[in-house]
PDB file of N, CA and C in Angstrom:
ATOM      1  N   MET A   1     -21.307  31.721 -57.200  1.00 50.00           N
ATOM      2  CA  MET A   1     -22.545  32.404 -56.903  1.00 50.00           C
ATOM      3  C   MET A   1     -23.460  32.447 -58.120  1.00 50.00           C
ATOM      4  N   SER A   2     -22.944  32.610 -59.317  1.00 54.00           N
ATOM      5  CA  SER A   2     -23.795  32.791 -60.490  1.00 54.00           C
ATOM      6  C   SER A   2     -24.668  31.568 -60.762  1.00 54.00           C
ATOM      7  N   GLN A   3     -24.265  30.372 -60.334  1.00 65.00           N
ATOM      8  CA  GLN A   3     -25.085  29.178 -60.557  1.00 65.00           C
ATOM      9  C   GLN A   3     -26.367  29.214 -59.739  1.00 65.00           C
ATOM     10  N   ASP A   4     -26.337  29.813 -58.569  1.00 80.00           N
ATOM     11  CA  ASP A   4     -27.499  29.860 -57.687  1.00 80.00           C
ATOM     12  C   ASP A   4     -28.316  31.138 -57.870  1.00 80.00           C
ATOM     13  N   LEU A   5     -27.883  32.038 -58.692  1.00 84.00           N
ATOM     14  CA  LEU A   5     -28.540  33.327 -58.866  1.00 84.00           C
ATOM     15  C   LEU A   5     -29.813  33.171 -59.693  1.00 84.00           C
ATOM     16  N   THR A   6     -30.863  33.795 -59.239  1.00 88.00           N
ATOM     17  CA  THR A   6     -32.108  33.844 -60.002  1.00 88.00           C
ATOM     18  C   THR A   6     -32.211  35.216 -60.659  1.00 88.00           C
ATOM     19  N   LEU A   7     -33.203  35.386 -61.492  1.00 87.00           N
ATOM     20  CA  LEU A   7     -33.403  36.678 -62.139  1.00 87.00           C
ATOM     21  C   LEU A   7     -33.604  37.778 -61.096  1.00 87.00           C
ATOM     22  N   ASP A   8     -34.214  37.441 -59.968  1.00 92.00           N
ATOM     23  CA  ASP A   8     -34.374  38.411 -58.881  1.00 92.00           C
ATOM     24  C   ASP A   8     -33.026  38.930 -58.386  1.00 92.00           C
ATOM     25  N   GLY A   9     -31.986  38.135 -58.531  1.00 93.00           N
ATOM     26  CA  GLY A   9     -30.657  38.547 -58.105  1.00 93.00           C
ATOM     27  C   GLY A   9     -30.060  39.648 -58.967  1.00 93.00           C
ATOM     28  N   LEU A  10     -30.656  39.878 -60.126  1.00 95.00           N
ATOM     29  CA  LEU A  10     -30.186  40.935 -61.032  1.00 95.00           C
ATOM     30  C   LEU A  10     -31.026  42.203 -60.925  1.00 95.00           C
ATOM     31  N   VAL A  11     -31.902  42.245 -59.933  1.00 95.00           N
ATOM     32  CA  VAL A  11     -32.869  43.338 -59.839  1.00 95.00           C
ATOM     33  C   VAL A  11     -32.212  44.718 -59.763  1.00 95.00           C
ATOM     34  N   VAL A  12     -31.072  44.861 -59.115  1.00 96.00           N
ATOM     35  CA  VAL A  12     -30.435  46.175 -59.001  1.00 96.00           C
ATOM     36  C   VAL A  12     -30.025  46.686 -60.382  1.00 96.00           C
ATOM     37  N   ALA A  13     -29.338  45.861 -61.145  1.00 96.00           N
ATOM     38  CA  ALA A  13     -28.900  46.276 -62.480  1.00 96.00           C
ATOM     39  C   ALA A  13     -30.086  46.474 -63.415  1.00 96.00           C
ATOM     40  N   LEU A  14     -31.069  45.592 -63.332  1.00 96.00           N
ATOM     41  CA  LEU A  14     -32.229  45.705 -64.208  1.00 96.00           C
ATOM     42  C   LEU A  14     -33.087  46.918 -63.865  1.00 96.00           C
ATOM     43  N   ARG A  15     -33.187  47.242 -62.584  1.00 97.00           N
ATOM     44  CA  ARG A  15     -33.916  48.446 -62.178  1.00 97.00           C
ATOM     45  C   ARG A  15     -33.206  49.685 -62.711  1.00 97.00           C
ATOM     46  N   ALA A  16     -31.904  49.703 -62.610  1.00 97.00           N
ATOM     47  CA  ALA A  16     -31.147  50.838 -63.135  1.00 97.00           C
ATOM     48  C   ALA A  16     -31.362  50.978 -64.641  1.00 97.00           C
ATOM     49  N   LEU A  17     -31.354  49.866 -65.352  1.00 97.00           N
ATOM     50  CA  LEU A  17     -31.589  49.908 -66.794  1.00 97.00           C
ATOM     51  C   LEU A  17     -32.982  50.449 -67.107  1.00 97.00           C
ATOM     52  N   ARG A  18     -33.969  50.005 -66.363  1.00 97.00           N
ATOM     53  CA  ARG A  18     -35.338  50.495 -66.567  1.00 97.00           C
ATOM     54  C   ARG A  18     -35.415  52.004 -66.336  1.00 97.00           C
ATOM     55  N   LEU A  19     -34.780  52.487 -65.277  1.00 97.00           N
ATOM     56  CA  LEU A  19     -34.800  53.925 -64.998  1.00 97.00           C
ATOM     57  C   LEU A  19     -34.048  54.715 -66.070  1.00 97.00           C
ATOM     58  N   LEU A  20     -32.950  54.165 -66.556  1.00 97.00           N
ATOM     59  CA  LEU A  20     -32.216  54.843 -67.639  1.00 97.00           C
ATOM     60  C   LEU A  20     -33.090  54.957 -68.878  1.00 97.00           C
ATOM     61  N   ALA A  21     -33.843  53.909 -69.183  1.00 96.00           N
ATOM     62  CA  ALA A  21     -34.716  53.934 -70.357  1.00 96.00           C
ATOM     63  C   ALA A  21     -35.799  55.003 -70.210  1.00 96.00           C
ATOM     64  N   VAL A  22     -36.300  55.182 -68.999  1.00 96.00           N
ATOM     65  CA  VAL A  22     -37.326  56.194 -68.759  1.00 96.00           C
ATOM     66  C   VAL A  22     -36.717  57.598 -68.789  1.00 96.00           C
ATOM     67  N   ASP A  23     -35.610  57.775 -68.086  1.00 95.00           N
ATOM     68  CA  ASP A  23     -35.011  59.105 -67.949  1.00 95.00           C
ATOM     69  C   ASP A  23     -34.242  59.567 -69.181  1.00 95.00           C
ATOM     70  N   PHE A  24     -33.642  58.630 -69.907  1.00 96.00           N
ATOM     71  CA  PHE A  24     -32.744  59.008 -71.007  1.00 96.00           C
ATOM     72  C   PHE A  24     -33.071  58.274 -72.304  1.00 96.00           C
ATOM     73  N   GLY A  25     -34.317  57.943 -72.503  1.00 94.00           N
ATOM     74  CA  GLY A  25     -34.730  57.219 -73.700  1.00 94.00           C
ATOM     75  C   GLY A  25     -34.446  57.941 -74.999  1.00 94.00           C
ATOM     76  N   HIS A  26     -34.200  59.227 -74.929  1.00 96.00           N
ATOM     77  CA  HIS A  26     -33.905  60.027 -76.128  1.00 96.00           C
ATOM     78  C   HIS A  26     -32.440  59.940 -76.553  1.00 96.00           C
ATOM     79  N   LEU A  27     -31.586  59.353 -75.711  1.00 96.00           N
ATOM     80  CA  LEU A  27     -30.154  59.257 -76.031  1.00 96.00           C
ATOM     81  C   LEU A  27     -29.867  58.022 -76.894  1.00 96.00           C
ATOM     82  N   SER A  28     -28.683  58.008 -77.498  1.00 94.00           N
ATOM     83  CA  SER A  28     -28.251  56.868 -78.320  1.00 94.00           C
ATOM     84  C   SER A  28     -28.327  55.579 -77.520  1.00 94.00           C
ATOM     85  N   ALA A  29     -28.783  54.521 -78.178  1.00 95.00           N
ATOM     86  CA  ALA A  29     -28.868  53.213 -77.519  1.00 95.00           C
ATOM     87  C   ALA A  29     -27.472  52.604 -77.395  1.00 95.00           C
ATOM     88  N   PRO A  30     -27.069  52.236 -76.190  1.00 96.00           N
ATOM     89  CA  PRO A  30     -25.779  51.579 -75.988  1.00 96.00           C
ATOM     90  C   PRO A  30     -25.907  50.066 -76.113  1.00 96.00           C
ATOM     91  N   CYS A  31     -24.764  49.398 -76.196  1.00 96.00           N
ATOM     92  CA  CYS A  31     -24.733  47.955 -75.957  1.00 96.00           C
ATOM     93  C   CYS A  31     -24.875  47.806 -74.447  1.00 96.00           C
ATOM     94  N   VAL A  32     -25.722  46.907 -74.010  1.00 97.00           N
ATOM     95  CA  VAL A  32     -26.031  46.752 -72.590  1.00 97.00           C
ATOM     96  C   VAL A  32     -25.535  45.396 -72.121  1.00 97.00           C
ATOM     97  N   ASP A  33     -24.882  45.381 -70.958  1.00 97.00           N
ATOM     98  CA  ASP A  33     -24.403  44.128 -70.391  1.00 97.00           C
ATOM     99  C   ASP A  33     -24.838  44.036 -68.932  1.00 97.00           C
ATOM    100  N   VAL A  34     -25.589  42.989 -68.641  1.00 96.00           N
ATOM    101  CA  VAL A  34     -25.952  42.621 -67.275  1.00 96.00           C
ATOM    102  C   VAL A  34     -25.436  41.207 -67.092  1.00 96.00           C
ATOM    103  N   SER A  35     -24.686  40.967 -66.023  1.00 94.00           N
ATOM    104  CA  SER A  35     -24.011  39.689 -65.864  1.00 94.00           C
ATOM    105  C   SER A  35     -24.302  39.057 -64.509  1.00 94.00           C
ATOM    106  N   THR A  36     -24.465  37.757 -64.517  1.00 94.00           N
ATOM    107  CA  THR A  36     -24.623  37.044 -63.256  1.00 94.00           C
ATOM    108  C   THR A  36     -23.327  37.028 -62.448  1.00 94.00           C
ATOM    109  N   HIS A  37     -22.201  37.292 -63.107  1.00 93.00           N
ATOM    110  CA  HIS A  37     -20.926  37.341 -62.386  1.00 93.00           C
ATOM    111  C   HIS A  37     -20.794  38.618 -61.568  1.00 93.00           C
ATOM    112  N   PHE A  38     -21.426  39.700 -62.023  1.00 95.00           N
ATOM    113  CA  PHE A  38     -21.412  40.985 -61.319  1.00 95.00           C
ATOM    114  C   PHE A  38     -22.859  41.485 -61.280  1.00 95.00           C
ATOM    115  N   PRO A  39     -23.700  40.922 -60.434  1.00 95.00           N
ATOM    116  CA  PRO A  39     -25.138  41.179 -60.491  1.00 95.00           C
ATOM    117  C   PRO A  39     -25.567  42.615 -60.199  1.00 95.00           C
ATOM    118  N   ASN A  40     -24.738  43.400 -59.561  1.00 96.00           N
ATOM    119  CA  ASN A  40     -25.091  44.790 -59.268  1.00 96.00           C
ATOM    120  C   ASN A  40     -24.457  45.770 -60.242  1.00 96.00           C
ATOM    121  N   ARG A  41     -23.871  45.251 -61.323  1.00 97.00           N
ATOM    122  CA  ARG A  41     -23.209  46.111 -62.311  1.00 97.00           C
ATOM    123  C   ARG A  41     -24.056  46.178 -63.575  1.00 97.00           C
ATOM    124  N   LEU A  42     -24.104  47.372 -64.140  1.00 97.00           N
ATOM    125  CA  LEU A  42     -24.727  47.594 -65.436  1.00 97.00           C
ATOM    126  C   LEU A  42     -23.686  48.263 -66.312  1.00 97.00           C
ATOM    127  N   ALA A  43     -23.349  47.626 -67.409  1.00 98.00           N
ATOM    128  CA  ALA A  43     -22.328  48.164 -68.310  1.00 98.00           C
ATOM    129  C   ALA A  43     -22.990  48.649 -69.596  1.00 98.00           C
ATOM    130  N   LEU A  44     -22.666  49.875 -69.976  1.00 97.00           N
ATOM    131  CA  LEU A  44     -23.140  50.469 -71.219  1.00 97.00           C
ATOM    132  C   LEU A  44     -21.927  50.766 -72.073  1.00 97.00           C
ATOM    133  N   SER A  45     -21.924  50.308 -73.313  1.00 96.00           N
ATOM    134  CA  SER A  45     -20.776  50.577 -74.173  1.00 96.00           C
ATOM    135  C   SER A  45     -21.226  51.122 -75.519  1.00 96.00           C
ATOM    136  N   PHE A  46     -20.351  51.917 -76.096  1.00 95.00           N
ATOM    137  CA  PHE A  46     -20.596  52.572 -77.380  1.00 95.00           C
ATOM    138  C   PHE A  46     -19.435  52.263 -78.302  1.00 95.00           C
ATOM    139  N   HIS A  47     -19.727  51.666 -79.438  1.00 92.00           N
ATOM    140  CA  HIS A  47     -18.699  51.286 -80.398  1.00 92.00           C
ATOM    141  C   HIS A  47     -18.773  52.238 -81.585  1.00 92.00           C
ATOM    142  N   ASP A  48     -17.643  52.898 -81.865  1.00 84.00           N
ATOM    143  CA  ASP A  48     -17.572  53.907 -82.925  1.00 84.00           C
ATOM    144  C   ASP A  48     -18.599  55.015 -82.706  1.00 84.00           C
ATOM    145  N   ASP A  49     -18.818  55.385 -81.456  1.00 83.00           N
ATOM    146  CA  ASP A  49     -19.796  56.418 -81.134  1.00 83.00           C
ATOM    147  C   ASP A  49     -19.364  57.172 -79.872  1.00 83.00           C
ATOM    148  N   LEU A  50     -18.263  57.933 -79.980  1.00 90.00           N
ATOM    149  CA  LEU A  50     -17.821  58.703 -78.818  1.00 90.00           C
ATOM    150  C   LEU A  50     -18.794  59.827 -78.507  1.00 90.00           C
ATOM    151  N   ALA A  51     -19.533  60.308 -79.509  1.00 92.00           N
ATOM    152  CA  ALA A  51     -20.550  61.331 -79.248  1.00 92.00           C
ATOM    153  C   ALA A  51     -21.648  60.748 -78.348  1.00 92.00           C
ATOM    154  N   GLY A  52     -22.022  59.504 -78.586  1.00 93.00           N
ATOM    155  CA  GLY A  52     -22.990  58.834 -77.726  1.00 93.00           C
ATOM    156  C   GLY A  52     -22.457  58.681 -76.312  1.00 93.00           C
ATOM    157  N   PHE A  53     -21.197  58.275 -76.197  1.00 95.00           N
ATOM    158  CA  PHE A  53     -20.550  58.162 -74.886  1.00 95.00           C
ATOM    159  C   PHE A  53     -20.610  59.500 -74.156  1.00 95.00           C
ATOM    160  N   GLU A  54     -20.238  60.570 -74.854  1.00 95.00           N
ATOM    161  CA  GLU A  54     -20.211  61.901 -74.238  1.00 95.00           C
ATOM    162  C   GLU A  54     -21.604  62.365 -73.829  1.00 95.00           C
ATOM    163  N   ALA A  55     -22.605  62.090 -74.651  1.00 96.00           N
ATOM    164  CA  ALA A  55     -23.973  62.482 -74.302  1.00 96.00           C
ATOM    165  C   ALA A  55     -24.425  61.773 -73.024  1.00 96.00           C
ATOM    166  N   TRP A  56     -24.126  60.484 -72.911  1.00 96.00           N
ATOM    167  CA  TRP A  56     -24.486  59.740 -71.705  1.00 96.00           C
ATOM    168  C   TRP A  56     -23.674  60.211 -70.502  1.00 96.00           C
ATOM    169  N   ARG A  57     -22.390  60.468 -70.690  1.00 96.00           N
ATOM    170  CA  ARG A  57     -21.557  60.962 -69.588  1.00 96.00           C
ATOM    171  C   ARG A  57     -22.145  62.247 -69.026  1.00 96.00           C
ATOM    172  N   GLU A  58     -22.476  63.145 -69.930  1.00 96.00           N
ATOM    173  CA  GLU A  58     -23.038  64.428 -69.501  1.00 96.00           C
ATOM    174  C   GLU A  58     -24.396  64.242 -68.822  1.00 96.00           C
ATOM    175  N   ALA A  59     -25.264  63.436 -69.402  1.00 96.00           N
ATOM    176  CA  ALA A  59     -26.594  63.198 -68.837  1.00 96.00           C
ATOM    177  C   ALA A  59     -26.509  62.584 -67.440  1.00 96.00           C
ATOM    178  N   LEU A  60     -25.515  61.745 -67.219  1.00 95.00           N
ATOM    179  CA  LEU A  60     -25.345  61.087 -65.919  1.00 95.00           C
ATOM    180  C   LEU A  60     -24.601  61.959 -64.913  1.00 95.00           C
ATOM    181  N   GLY A  61     -24.138  63.121 -65.358  1.00 95.00           N
ATOM    182  CA  GLY A  61     -23.441  64.037 -64.452  1.00 95.00           C
ATOM    183  C   GLY A  61     -22.033  63.594 -64.096  1.00 95.00           C
ATOM    184  N   ILE A  62     -21.405  62.829 -64.960  1.00 96.00           N
ATOM    185  CA  ILE A  62     -20.023  62.388 -64.722  1.00 96.00           C
ATOM    186  C   ILE A  62     -19.090  63.486 -65.235  1.00 96.00           C
ATOM    187  N   ALA A  63     -18.229  63.970 -64.386  1.00 96.00           N
ATOM    188  CA  ALA A  63     -17.309  65.054 -64.751  1.00 96.00           C
ATOM    189  C   ALA A  63     -16.334  64.589 -65.838  1.00 96.00           C
ATOM    190  N   PRO A  64     -15.980  65.475 -66.762  1.00 95.00           N
ATOM    191  CA  PRO A  64     -15.033  65.109 -67.818  1.00 95.00           C
ATOM    192  C   PRO A  64     -13.698  64.594 -67.269  1.00 95.00           C
ATOM    193  N   ASP A  65     -13.242  65.154 -66.142  1.00 94.00           N
ATOM    194  CA  ASP A  65     -11.958  64.713 -65.592  1.00 94.00           C
ATOM    195  C   ASP A  65     -12.047  63.361 -64.890  1.00 94.00           C
ATOM    196  N   ALA A  66     -13.257  62.794 -64.779  1.00 95.00           N
ATOM    197  CA  ALA A  66     -13.419  61.457 -64.201  1.00 95.00           C
ATOM    198  C   ALA A  66     -13.321  60.365 -65.269  1.00 95.00           C
ATOM    199  N   VAL A  67     -13.192  60.759 -66.527  1.00 95.00           N
ATOM    200  CA  VAL A  67     -13.090  59.809 -67.635  1.00 95.00           C
ATOM    201  C   VAL A  67     -11.629  59.398 -67.799  1.00 95.00           C
ATOM    202  N   THR A  68     -11.389  58.098 -67.891  1.00 90.00           N
ATOM    203  CA  THR A  68     -10.037  57.623 -68.173  1.00 90.00           C
ATOM    204  C   THR A  68      -9.925  57.378 -69.676  1.00 90.00           C
ATOM    205  N   HIS A  69      -8.723  57.637 -70.168  1.00 86.00           N
ATOM    206  CA  HIS A  69      -8.453  57.508 -71.599  1.00 86.00           C
ATOM    207  C   HIS A  69      -7.383  56.454 -71.803  1.00 86.00           C
ATOM    208  N   GLY A  70      -7.516  55.675 -72.841  1.00 81.00           N
ATOM    209  CA  GLY A  70      -6.508  54.679 -73.159  1.00 81.00           C
ATOM    210  C   GLY A  70      -6.658  54.234 -74.595  1.00 81.00           C
ATOM    211  N   THR A  71      -5.814  53.284 -74.958  1.00 72.00           N
ATOM    212  CA  THR A  71      -5.902  52.696 -76.290  1.00 72.00           C
ATOM    213  C   THR A  71      -5.800  51.181 -76.156  1.00 72.00           C
ATOM    214  N   GLN A  72      -6.234  50.498 -77.190  1.00 68.00           N
ATOM    215  CA  GLN A  72      -6.071  49.049 -77.276  1.00 68.00           C
ATOM    216  C   GLN A  72      -5.852  48.706 -78.736  1.00 68.00           C
ATOM    217  N   SER A  73      -5.650  47.442 -79.011  1.00 76.00           N
ATOM    218  CA  SER A  73      -5.410  46.964 -80.385  1.00 76.00           C
ATOM    219  C   SER A  73      -4.211  47.677 -81.006  1.00 76.00           C
ATOM    220  N   GLU A  74      -3.103  47.661 -80.253  1.00 70.00           N
ATOM    221  CA  GLU A  74      -1.843  48.266 -80.702  1.00 70.00           C
ATOM    222  C   GLU A  74      -2.015  49.726 -81.102  1.00 70.00           C
ATOM    223  N   GLY A  75      -2.824  50.456 -80.320  1.00 68.00           N
ATOM    224  CA  GLY A  75      -2.997  51.882 -80.548  1.00 68.00           C
ATOM    225  C   GLY A  75      -3.989  52.238 -81.634  1.00 68.00           C
ATOM    226  N   ARG A  76      -4.734  51.256 -82.128  1.00 75.00           N
ATOM    227  CA  ARG A  76      -5.693  51.531 -83.211  1.00 75.00           C
ATOM    228  C   ARG A  76      -7.092  51.881 -82.701  1.00 75.00           C
ATOM    229  N   THR A  77      -7.336  51.656 -81.415  1.00 77.00           N
ATOM    230  CA  THR A  77      -8.659  51.927 -80.860  1.00 77.00           C
ATOM    231  C   THR A  77      -8.537  52.784 -79.609  1.00 77.00           C
ATOM    232  N   ARG A  78      -9.256  53.884 -79.603  1.00 89.00           N
ATOM    233  CA  ARG A  78      -9.326  54.758 -78.422  1.00 89.00           C
ATOM    234  C   ARG A  78     -10.400  54.192 -77.504  1.00 89.00           C
ATOM    235  N   VAL A  79     -10.129  54.226 -76.195  1.00 90.00           N
ATOM    236  CA  VAL A  79     -11.069  53.707 -75.200  1.00 90.00           C
ATOM    237  C   VAL A  79     -11.269  54.774 -74.124  1.00 90.00           C
ATOM    238  N   LEU A  80     -12.527  55.132 -73.900  1.00 94.00           N
ATOM    239  CA  LEU A  80     -12.897  56.050 -72.824  1.00 94.00           C
ATOM    240  C   LEU A  80     -13.728  55.265 -71.824  1.00 94.00           C
ATOM    241  N   LYS A  81     -13.458  55.470 -70.527  1.00 97.00           N
ATOM    242  CA  LYS A  81     -14.204  54.760 -69.481  1.00 97.00           C
ATOM    243  C   LYS A  81     -14.572  55.722 -68.370  1.00 97.00           C
ATOM    244  N   ALA A  82     -15.755  55.491 -67.825  1.00 97.00           N
ATOM    245  CA  ALA A  82     -16.210  56.262 -66.669  1.00 97.00           C
ATOM    246  C   ALA A  82     -17.134  55.367 -65.852  1.00 97.00           C
ATOM    247  N   THR A  83     -17.210  55.640 -64.578  1.00 96.00           N
ATOM    248  CA  THR A  83     -18.083  54.876 -63.698  1.00 96.00           C
ATOM    249  C   THR A  83     -18.927  55.835 -62.869  1.00 96.00           C
ATOM    250  N   ALA A  84     -20.064  55.347 -62.445  1.00 95.00           N
ATOM    251  CA  ALA A  84     -20.954  56.131 -61.593  1.00 95.00           C
ATOM    252  C   ALA A  84     -21.860  55.167 -60.835  1.00 95.00           C
ATOM    253  N   ASP A  85     -22.417  55.641 -59.760  1.00 96.00           N
ATOM    254  CA  ASP A  85     -23.468  54.905 -59.065  1.00 96.00           C
ATOM    255  C   ASP A  85     -24.785  55.431 -59.597  1.00 96.00           C
ATOM    256  N   TYR A  86     -25.666  54.530 -59.981  1.00 96.00           N
ATOM    257  CA  TYR A  86     -26.957  54.950 -60.501  1.00 96.00           C
ATOM    258  C   TYR A  86     -28.024  53.982 -60.010  1.00 96.00           C
ATOM    259  N   ALA A  87     -28.961  54.499 -59.243  1.00 95.00           N
ATOM    260  CA  ALA A  87     -30.065  53.697 -58.710  1.00 95.00           C
ATOM    261  C   ALA A  87     -29.564  52.453 -57.978  1.00 95.00           C
ATOM    262  N   GLY A  88     -28.447  52.577 -57.292  1.00 95.00           N
ATOM    263  CA  GLY A  88     -27.888  51.468 -56.530  1.00 95.00           C
ATOM    264  C   GLY A  88     -26.994  50.534 -57.312  1.00 95.00           C
ATOM    265  N   ALA A  89     -26.894  50.745 -58.633  1.00 97.00           N
ATOM    266  CA  ALA A  89     -26.045  49.894 -59.477  1.00 97.00           C
ATOM    267  C   ALA A  89     -24.713  50.570 -59.740  1.00 97.00           C
ATOM    268  N   ALA A  90     -23.690  49.755 -59.914  1.00 97.00           N
ATOM    269  CA  ALA A  90     -22.391  50.251 -60.364  1.00 97.00           C
ATOM    270  C   ALA A  90     -22.486  50.355 -61.886  1.00 97.00           C
ATOM    271  N   LEU A  91     -22.535  51.565 -62.385  1.00 97.00           N
ATOM    272  CA  LEU A  91     -22.703  51.802 -63.810  1.00 97.00           C
ATOM    273  C   LEU A  91     -21.340  52.016 -64.446  1.00 97.00           C
ATOM    274  N   GLU A  92     -21.040  51.229 -65.480  1.00 97.00           N
ATOM    275  CA  GLU A  92     -19.791  51.373 -66.227  1.00 97.00           C
ATOM    276  C   GLU A  92     -20.129  51.849 -67.626  1.00 97.00           C
ATOM    277  N   LEU A  93     -19.530  52.961 -68.005  1.00 97.00           N
ATOM    278  CA  LEU A  93     -19.738  53.567 -69.314  1.00 97.00           C
ATOM    279  C   LEU A  93     -18.427  53.458 -70.081  1.00 97.00           C
ATOM    280  N   THR A  94     -18.464  52.865 -71.279  1.00 95.00           N
ATOM    281  CA  THR A  94     -17.257  52.677 -72.080  1.00 95.00           C
ATOM    282  C   THR A  94     -17.527  53.096 -73.514  1.00 95.00           C
ATOM    283  N   GLY A  95     -16.592  53.840 -74.086  1.00 94.00           N
ATOM    284  CA  GLY A  95     -16.688  54.235 -75.490  1.00 94.00           C
ATOM    285  C   GLY A  95     -15.460  53.776 -76.243  1.00 94.00           C
ATOM    286  N   PHE A  96     -15.668  53.267 -77.441  1.00 91.00           N
ATOM    287  CA  PHE A  96     -14.584  52.803 -78.305  1.00 91.00           C
ATOM    288  C   PHE A  96     -14.667  53.547 -79.629  1.00 91.00           C
ATOM    289  N   ALA A  97     -13.519  53.906 -80.162  1.00 89.00           N
ATOM    290  CA  ALA A  97     -13.497  54.541 -81.480  1.00 89.00           C
ATOM    291  C   ALA A  97     -12.173  54.225 -82.154  1.00 89.00           C
ATOM    292  N   GLU A  98     -12.249  54.000 -83.448  1.00 84.00           N
ATOM    293  CA  GLU A  98     -11.047  53.730 -84.233  1.00 84.00           C
ATOM    294  C   GLU A  98     -10.212  55.005 -84.332  1.00 84.00           C
ATOM    295  N   ILE A  99      -8.914  54.847 -84.199  1.00 81.00           N
ATOM    296  CA  ILE A  99      -7.986  55.954 -84.405  1.00 81.00           C
ATOM    297  C   ILE A  99      -7.523  55.839 -85.858  1.00 81.00           C
ATOM    298  N   SER A 100      -7.834  56.843 -86.655  1.00 79.00           N
ATOM    299  CA  SER A 100      -7.611  56.740 -88.104  1.00 79.00           C
ATOM    300  C   SER A 100      -6.132  56.655 -88.478  1.00 79.00           C
ATOM    301  N   ASP A 101      -5.264  57.298 -87.742  1.00 70.00           N
ATOM    302  CA  ASP A 101      -3.841  57.269 -88.066  1.00 70.00           C
ATOM    303  C   ASP A 101      -3.046  57.101 -86.777  1.00 70.00           C
ATOM    304  N   PRO A 102      -2.987  55.861 -86.247  1.00 54.00           N
ATOM    305  CA  PRO A 102      -2.304  55.664 -84.968  1.00 54.00           C
ATOM    306  C   PRO A 102      -0.808  55.947 -85.056  1.00 54.00           C
ATOM    307  N   ALA A 103      -0.271  56.383 -83.927  1.00 60.00           N
ATOM    308  CA  ALA A 103       1.171  56.621 -83.845  1.00 60.00           C
ATOM    309  C   ALA A 103       1.900  55.279 -83.912  1.00 60.00           C
ATOM    310  N   PRO A 104       3.085  55.252 -84.496  1.00 61.00           N
ATOM    311  CA  PRO A 104       3.849  53.999 -84.549  1.00 61.00           C
ATOM    312  C   PRO A 104       4.185  53.511 -83.145  1.00 61.00           C
ATOM    313  N   VAL A 105       4.189  52.190 -82.989  1.00 60.00           N
ATOM    314  CA  VAL A 105       4.542  51.600 -81.694  1.00 60.00           C
ATOM    315  C   VAL A 105       5.672  50.607 -81.886  1.00 60.00           C
ATOM    316  N   GLY A 106       6.330  50.279 -80.797  1.00 59.00           N
ATOM    317  CA  GLY A 106       7.399  49.269 -80.843  1.00 59.00           C
ATOM    318  C   GLY A 106       8.579  49.722 -81.681  1.00 59.00           C
ATOM    319  N   GLY A 107       9.106  48.822 -82.492  1.00 55.00           N
ATOM    320  CA  GLY A 107      10.287  49.095 -83.292  1.00 55.00           C
ATOM    321  C   GLY A 107      10.057  50.146 -84.371  1.00 55.00           C
ATOM    322  N   ALA A 108       8.800  50.382 -84.743  1.00 52.00           N
ATOM    323  CA  ALA A 108       8.496  51.368 -85.774  1.00 52.00           C
ATOM    324  C   ALA A 108       8.511  52.784 -85.244  1.00 52.00           C
ATOM    325  N   ALA A 109       8.516  52.939 -83.906  1.00 49.00           N
ATOM    326  CA  ALA A 109       8.452  54.270 -83.304  1.00 49.00           C
ATOM    327  C   ALA A 109       9.739  55.028 -83.466  1.00 49.00           C
TER     328      ALA A 109
END
């Protein structure tokens, strides 16, 4: 599908991004991802900025208990994820932060 997609095919995600810029322009700027593979998805990510993630989560009305928590990079990076519907788009919010003193994993545990 992505080969035949025109810019008009991304209108849902792009409209959501435009509305976010108008409604929440005062919040921290996220990394933004719009993809032809998922044309109705808008992904916002925050690297080393969990405060930014939390500000956006709160502004979007996503409940704290709707956030999933995990780690990656052998426990060295905390990952927070939340999803919401916004202006017809599937909005994915992701926050990454380094864990300063990760717990031992594997044989070191």
